[in-house]
Amino acid sequence: GAVVSQHPSRVICKSGTSVKIECRSLDFQATTMFWYRQFPKKSLMLMATSNEGSKATYEQGVEKDKFLINHASLTLSTLTVTSAHPEDSSFYICSATLTGEGYTFGSGTRLTVV
Amino acid sequence: QKEVEQNSGPLSVPEGAIASLNCTYSDRGSQSFFWYRQYSGKSPELIMSIYSNGDKEDGRFTAQLNKASQYVSLLIRDSQPSDSATYLCAVNIQGGNTPLVFGKGTRLSVIA
């Protein structure tokens, strides 16, 4: 089945720094990827939809200048958390969809901002 | 607003029993439906997908869809302690490559 690889799995950064999270579709081309954020004991909240070769579509309330999404190729989407603050600490998960395979999730990135 | 509702639980069942998880959705035009299992600190894992009314069985899991009632359920037969997790109901409301809308999840605890 479709596999989505996400890195890093865990990152700790200092407040004010930026962190990049990568999401790769293995063995298939993902024209669309989705980025979610999950706080403890909460459900997944969609942050943005990433389309290859075009600007991402952000959900209401998500700062596009803070959460930079780049989908430069059909197999790679990146999320950069800029000027991270402790309130950005969360579990970030990417997802890609392939027709007939449903939605596949990356393994997630646990971001801790100290 | 598009919504997917689940009872947050926890739902506790004894080992070997049937666990029944329920989900309702607000948009009658919703296209496809998914159940994911999520262990603490891990990413969601697809359990079942269902697209048309009726039952769909895969091993110990059965998904049931009733579009008229806007209701989808997941039955887990012969529940095992390893089934203890949070189960997320997700709905593709708009079809195509549009994002899933997730319920808040039901926490299942299978007691040995």
mmCIF file of C-alpha atoms in Angstrom:
data_model
loop_
_atom_site.group_PDB
_atom_site.id
_atom_site.type_symbol
_atom_site.label_atom_id
_atom_site.label_comp_id
_atom_site.label_asym_id
_atom_site.label_seq_id
_atom_site.Cartn_x
_atom_site.Cartn_y
_atom_site.Cartn_z
ATOM 1 C CA GLY A 1 0.000 0.000 0.000
ATOM 2 C CA ALA A 2 0.864 3.657 -0.174
ATOM 3 C CA VAL A 3 3.502 4.774 2.311
ATOM 4 C CA VAL A 4 4.172 8.277 3.544
ATOM 5 C CA SER A 5 7.475 8.958 5.254
ATOM 6 C CA GLN A 6 7.683 11.863 7.694
ATOM 7 C CA HIS A 7 10.813 13.282 9.318
ATOM 8 C CA PRO A 8 11.901 14.062 11.910
ATOM 9 C CA SER A 9 9.815 12.022 14.318
ATOM 10 C CA ARG A 10 10.754 14.193 17.240
ATOM 11 C CA VAL A 11 12.361 17.616 17.525
ATOM 12 C CA ILE A 12 13.114 19.981 20.347
ATOM 13 C CA CYS A 13 13.925 23.561 19.469
ATOM 14 C CA LYS A 14 14.479 26.832 21.230
ATOM 15 C CA SER A 15 11.828 29.507 21.203
ATOM 16 C CA GLY A 16 12.272 31.836 18.247
ATOM 17 C CA THR A 17 13.917 29.317 15.958
ATOM 18 C CA SER A 18 12.443 27.610 12.907
ATOM 19 C CA VAL A 19 11.820 23.934 12.340
ATOM 20 C CA LYS A 20 11.259 22.130 9.049
ATOM 21 C CA ILE A 21 9.228 18.937 8.805
ATOM 22 C CA GLU A 22 9.384 16.798 5.672
ATOM 23 C CA CYS A 23 6.728 14.516 4.285
ATOM 24 C CA ARG A 24 7.518 12.201 1.396
ATOM 25 C CA SER A 25 5.243 9.892 -0.547
ATOM 26 C CA LEU A 26 7.077 6.668 -1.323
ATOM 27 C CA ASP A 27 6.344 4.796 -4.542
ATOM 28 C CA PHE A 28 3.518 7.092 -5.545
ATOM 29 C CA GLN A 29 2.987 10.668 -6.588
ATOM 30 C CA ALA A 30 0.871 12.746 -4.269
ATOM 31 C CA THR A 31 -0.546 15.811 -5.959
ATOM 32 C CA THR A 32 -2.230 16.735 -2.715
ATOM 33 C CA MET A 33 -0.984 16.463 0.829
ATOM 34 C CA PHE A 34 -2.584 17.596 4.028
ATOM 35 C CA TRP A 35 -1.035 18.884 7.215
ATOM 36 C CA TYR A 36 -2.701 18.303 10.570
ATOM 37 C CA ARG A 37 -1.890 19.309 14.103
ATOM 38 C CA GLN A 38 -2.954 17.385 17.176
ATOM 39 C CA PHE A 39 -2.802 18.606 20.754
ATOM 40 C CA PRO A 40 -2.850 16.091 23.623
ATOM 41 C CA LYS A 41 -6.133 14.220 23.955
ATOM 42 C CA LYS A 42 -7.595 16.171 21.052
ATOM 43 C CA SER A 43 -8.467 15.145 17.539
ATOM 44 C CA LEU A 44 -6.611 16.026 14.377
ATOM 45 C CA MET A 45 -7.136 19.566 13.194
ATOM 46 C CA LEU A 46 -6.486 20.337 9.558
ATOM 47 C CA MET A 47 -3.967 23.119 9.121
ATOM 48 C CA ALA A 48 -3.613 23.316 5.373
ATOM 49 C CA THR A 49 -3.951 21.540 2.064
ATOM 50 C CA SER A 50 -0.781 21.417 0.034
ATOM 51 C CA ASN A 51 -0.971 21.167 -3.744
ATOM 52 C CA GLU A 52 2.058 20.444 -5.870
ATOM 53 C CA GLY A 53 3.217 23.508 -7.732
ATOM 54 C CA SER A 54 0.811 25.947 -6.155
ATOM 55 C CA LYS A 55 0.243 27.799 -2.917
ATOM 56 C CA ALA A 56 -1.157 25.921 0.015
ATOM 57 C CA THR A 57 -4.694 26.504 1.186
ATOM 58 C CA TYR A 58 -4.776 27.303 4.885
ATOM 59 C CA GLU A 59 -7.627 26.707 7.262
ATOM 60 C CA GLN A 60 -9.174 29.604 9.105
ATOM 61 C CA GLY A 61 -7.090 30.647 12.060
ATOM 62 C CA VAL A 62 -3.828 29.132 10.788
ATOM 63 C CA GLU A 63 -1.148 31.751 10.161
ATOM 64 C CA LYS A 64 0.294 31.159 6.719
ATOM 65 C CA ASP A 65 3.348 33.296 7.456
ATOM 66 C CA LYS A 66 4.120 31.223 10.512
ATOM 67 C CA PHE A 67 3.469 27.793 9.046
ATOM 68 C CA LEU A 68 5.172 27.787 5.664
ATOM 69 C CA ILE A 69 4.204 24.946 3.377
ATOM 70 C CA ASN A 70 6.108 24.045 0.246
ATOM 71 C CA HIS A 71 5.065 21.297 -2.146
ATOM 72 C CA ALA A 72 7.711 21.628 -4.817
ATOM 73 C CA SER A 73 7.513 18.085 -6.164
ATOM 74 C CA LEU A 74 4.973 15.308 -6.438
ATOM 75 C CA THR A 75 6.665 13.360 -3.662
ATOM 76 C CA LEU A 76 7.700 15.990 -1.154
ATOM 77 C CA SER A 77 5.862 18.522 0.974
ATOM 78 C CA THR A 78 7.472 20.462 3.789
ATOM 79 C CA LEU A 79 6.061 22.377 6.726
ATOM 80 C CA THR A 80 8.278 24.994 8.339
ATOM 81 C CA VAL A 81 7.279 26.360 11.692
ATOM 82 C CA THR A 82 8.875 29.793 11.818
ATOM 83 C CA SER A 83 9.754 31.655 14.998
ATOM 84 C CA ALA A 84 8.420 28.797 17.056
ATOM 85 C CA HIS A 85 6.952 29.445 20.482
ATOM 86 C CA PRO A 86 5.999 27.024 23.263
ATOM 87 C CA GLU A 87 2.340 27.178 22.216
ATOM 88 C CA ASP A 88 3.380 25.664 18.873
ATOM 89 C CA SER A 89 4.420 22.494 20.665
ATOM 90 C CA SER A 90 2.224 19.790 19.227
ATOM 91 C CA PHE A 91 2.084 16.628 17.157
ATOM 92 C CA TYR A 92 2.218 17.455 13.456
ATOM 93 C CA ILE A 93 1.041 14.847 10.962
ATOM 94 C CA CYS A 94 1.012 14.862 7.189
ATOM 95 C CA SER A 95 -1.308 12.854 4.997
ATOM 96 C CA ALA A 96 -1.479 12.021 1.329
ATOM 97 C CA THR A 97 -4.192 10.460 -0.740
ATOM 98 C CA LEU A 98 -3.878 8.091 -3.648
ATOM 99 C CA THR A 99 -6.940 7.093 -5.613
ATOM 100 C CA GLY A 100 -8.114 3.684 -4.494
ATOM 101 C CA GLU A 101 -5.803 3.617 -1.510
ATOM 102 C CA GLY A 102 -7.559 6.061 0.766
ATOM 103 C CA TYR A 103 -5.680 8.461 2.955
ATOM 104 C CA THR A 104 -2.282 7.529 4.321
ATOM 105 C CA PHE A 105 -0.654 9.282 7.215
ATOM 106 C CA GLY A 106 2.962 9.938 7.994
ATOM 107 C CA SER A 107 4.299 8.786 11.331
ATOM 108 C CA GLY A 108 4.036 12.262 12.810
ATOM 109 C CA THR A 109 6.474 14.777 14.277
ATOM 110 C CA ARG A 110 6.451 15.623 17.963
ATOM 111 C CA LEU A 111 7.575 19.258 18.234
ATOM 112 C CA THR A 112 8.596 20.637 21.589
ATOM 113 C CA VAL A 113 9.525 24.304 21.813
ATOM 114 C CA VAL A 114 11.458 25.260 24.926
ATOM 115 C CA GLN B 1 -20.379 23.703 9.607
ATOM 116 C CA LYS B 2 -19.306 20.245 8.618
ATOM 117 C CA GLU B 3 -19.208 18.059 11.691
ATOM 118 C CA VAL B 4 -18.372 14.519 12.622
ATOM 119 C CA GLU B 5 -19.550 13.461 16.053
ATOM 120 C CA GLN B 6 -18.298 10.627 18.207
ATOM 121 C CA ASN B 7 -18.783 9.680 21.825
ATOM 122 C CA SER B 8 -15.441 10.388 23.464
ATOM 123 C CA GLY B 9 -15.749 7.454 25.850
ATOM 124 C CA PRO B 10 -13.941 5.810 27.393
ATOM 125 C CA LEU B 11 -15.676 2.684 26.233
ATOM 126 C CA SER B 12 -14.662 -0.310 28.293
ATOM 127 C CA VAL B 13 -15.331 -3.850 27.160
ATOM 128 C CA PRO B 14 -14.067 -7.189 28.479
ATOM 129 C CA GLU B 15 -11.660 -9.215 26.406
ATOM 130 C CA GLY B 16 -13.496 -11.327 23.843
ATOM 131 C CA ALA B 17 -16.562 -9.091 23.729
ATOM 132 C CA ILE B 18 -17.836 -7.003 20.835
ATOM 133 C CA ALA B 19 -16.926 -3.328 20.895
ATOM 134 C CA SER B 20 -19.331 -1.004 19.092
ATOM 135 C CA LEU B 21 -18.159 2.448 18.050
ATOM 136 C CA ASN B 22 -20.518 4.999 16.580
ATOM 137 C CA CYS B 23 -20.195 8.127 14.483
ATOM 138 C CA THR B 24 -22.640 10.591 12.974
ATOM 139 C CA TYR B 25 -21.962 13.230 10.371
ATOM 140 C CA SER B 26 -23.784 16.375 9.446
ATOM 141 C CA ASP B 27 -23.314 16.666 5.673
ATOM 142 C CA ARG B 28 -25.707 14.442 3.763
ATOM 143 C CA GLY B 29 -23.579 14.693 0.642
ATOM 144 C CA SER B 30 -20.544 13.088 2.278
ATOM 145 C CA GLN B 31 -18.745 10.724 -0.030
ATOM 146 C CA SER B 32 -16.591 8.286 1.863
ATOM 147 C CA PHE B 33 -15.994 7.193 5.398
ATOM 148 C CA PHE B 34 -13.010 5.909 7.297
ATOM 149 C CA TRP B 35 -12.139 4.452 10.645
ATOM 150 C CA TYR B 36 -8.649 4.995 11.993
ATOM 151 C CA ARG B 37 -7.010 3.588 15.088
ATOM 152 C CA GLN B 38 -4.566 5.772 16.960
ATOM 153 C CA TYR B 39 -2.338 4.607 19.761
ATOM 154 C CA SER B 40 -1.062 7.207 22.190
ATOM 155 C CA GLY B 41 1.755 9.226 20.673
ATOM 156 C CA LYS B 42 1.390 7.555 17.282
ATOM 157 C CA SER B 43 -0.078 8.496 13.943
ATOM 158 C CA PRO B 44 -3.525 7.244 12.858
ATOM 159 C CA GLU B 45 -3.646 3.865 11.185
ATOM 160 C CA LEU B 46 -6.401 3.010 8.704
ATOM 161 C CA ILE B 47 -8.699 0.232 9.895
ATOM 162 C CA MET B 48 -11.578 0.344 7.440
ATOM 163 C CA SER B 49 -13.004 2.425 4.658
ATOM 164 C CA ILE B 50 -16.601 2.280 3.485
ATOM 165 C CA TYR B 51 -18.280 4.027 0.593
ATOM 166 C CA SER B 52 -21.767 2.548 0.173
ATOM 167 C CA ASN B 53 -24.643 1.646 2.436
ATOM 168 C CA GLY B 54 -24.475 -1.640 4.278
ATOM 169 C CA ASP B 55 -21.804 -3.661 5.995
ATOM 170 C CA LYS B 56 -18.191 -4.215 5.127
ATOM 171 C CA GLU B 57 -16.225 -6.869 6.945
ATOM 172 C CA ASP B 58 -12.467 -7.300 7.291
ATOM 173 C CA GLY B 59 -11.341 -9.886 9.793
ATOM 174 C CA ARG B 60 -12.602 -8.939 13.238
ATOM 175 C CA PHE B 61 -13.753 -5.536 12.032
ATOM 176 C CA THR B 62 -17.087 -4.630 10.472
ATOM 177 C CA ALA B 63 -17.968 -1.150 9.297
ATOM 178 C CA GLN B 64 -21.605 -0.239 8.844
ATOM 179 C CA LEU B 65 -22.882 2.734 6.877
ATOM 180 C CA ASN B 66 -26.379 4.172 6.779
ATOM 181 C CA LYS B 67 -26.424 7.292 4.648
ATOM 182 C CA ALA B 68 -30.112 7.951 5.270
ATOM 183 C CA SER B 69 -29.427 8.209 8.986
ATOM 184 C CA GLN B 70 -25.989 9.779 8.425
ATOM 185 C CA TYR B 71 -24.493 7.174 10.651
ATOM 186 C CA VAL B 72 -21.410 5.007 10.437
ATOM 187 C CA SER B 73 -20.250 2.462 12.972
ATOM 188 C CA LEU B 74 -17.377 0.093 13.623
ATOM 189 C CA LEU B 75 -17.779 -3.257 15.306
ATOM 190 C CA ILE B 76 -14.777 -5.063 16.724
ATOM 191 C CA ARG B 77 -15.414 -8.725 17.436
ATOM 192 C CA ASP B 78 -13.398 -10.774 19.917
ATOM 193 C CA SER B 79 -11.857 -7.612 21.336
ATOM 194 C CA GLN B 80 -8.270 -7.912 22.490
ATOM 195 C CA PRO B 81 -6.287 -5.759 24.930
ATOM 196 C CA SER B 82 -4.171 -4.709 21.938
ATOM 197 C CA ASP B 83 -7.294 -3.083 20.484
ATOM 198 C CA SER B 84 -7.191 -0.529 23.296
ATOM 199 C CA ALA B 85 -6.690 2.773 21.492
ATOM 200 C CA THR B 86 -8.540 5.824 20.294
ATOM 201 C CA TYR B 87 -10.715 5.222 17.245
ATOM 202 C CA LEU B 88 -11.198 8.131 14.898
ATOM 203 C CA CYS B 89 -14.099 8.421 12.507
ATOM 204 C CA ALA B 90 -13.229 10.454 9.426
ATOM 205 C CA VAL B 91 -15.393 11.639 6.568
ATOM 206 C CA ASN B 92 -14.532 12.865 3.095
ATOM 207 C CA ILE B 93 -17.326 15.376 2.695
ATOM 208 C CA GLN B 94 -16.510 16.971 -0.633
ATOM 209 C CA GLY B 95 -15.107 14.004 -2.501
ATOM 210 C CA GLY B 96 -11.980 13.836 -4.606
ATOM 211 C CA ASN B 97 -8.671 14.862 -3.082
ATOM 212 C CA THR B 98 -10.213 16.956 -0.348
ATOM 213 C CA PRO B 99 -9.228 16.637 3.300
ATOM 214 C CA LEU B 100 -10.900 14.366 5.784
ATOM 215 C CA VAL B 101 -12.947 15.792 8.610
ATOM 216 C CA PHE B 102 -12.276 13.940 11.835
ATOM 217 C CA GLY B 103 -14.398 13.250 14.846
ATOM 218 C CA LYS B 104 -12.869 13.735 18.268
ATOM 219 C CA GLY B 105 -12.341 10.019 18.649
ATOM 220 C CA THR B 106 -13.599 7.338 21.010
ATOM 221 C CA ARG B 107 -11.188 5.884 23.504
ATOM 222 C CA LEU B 108 -11.602 2.110 23.745
ATOM 223 C CA SER B 109 -10.284 0.100 26.649
ATOM 224 C CA VAL B 110 -10.357 -3.701 26.432
ATOM 225 C CA ILE B 111 -10.037 -5.241 29.852
ATOM 226 C CA ALA B 112 -8.202 -8.561 30.121
#
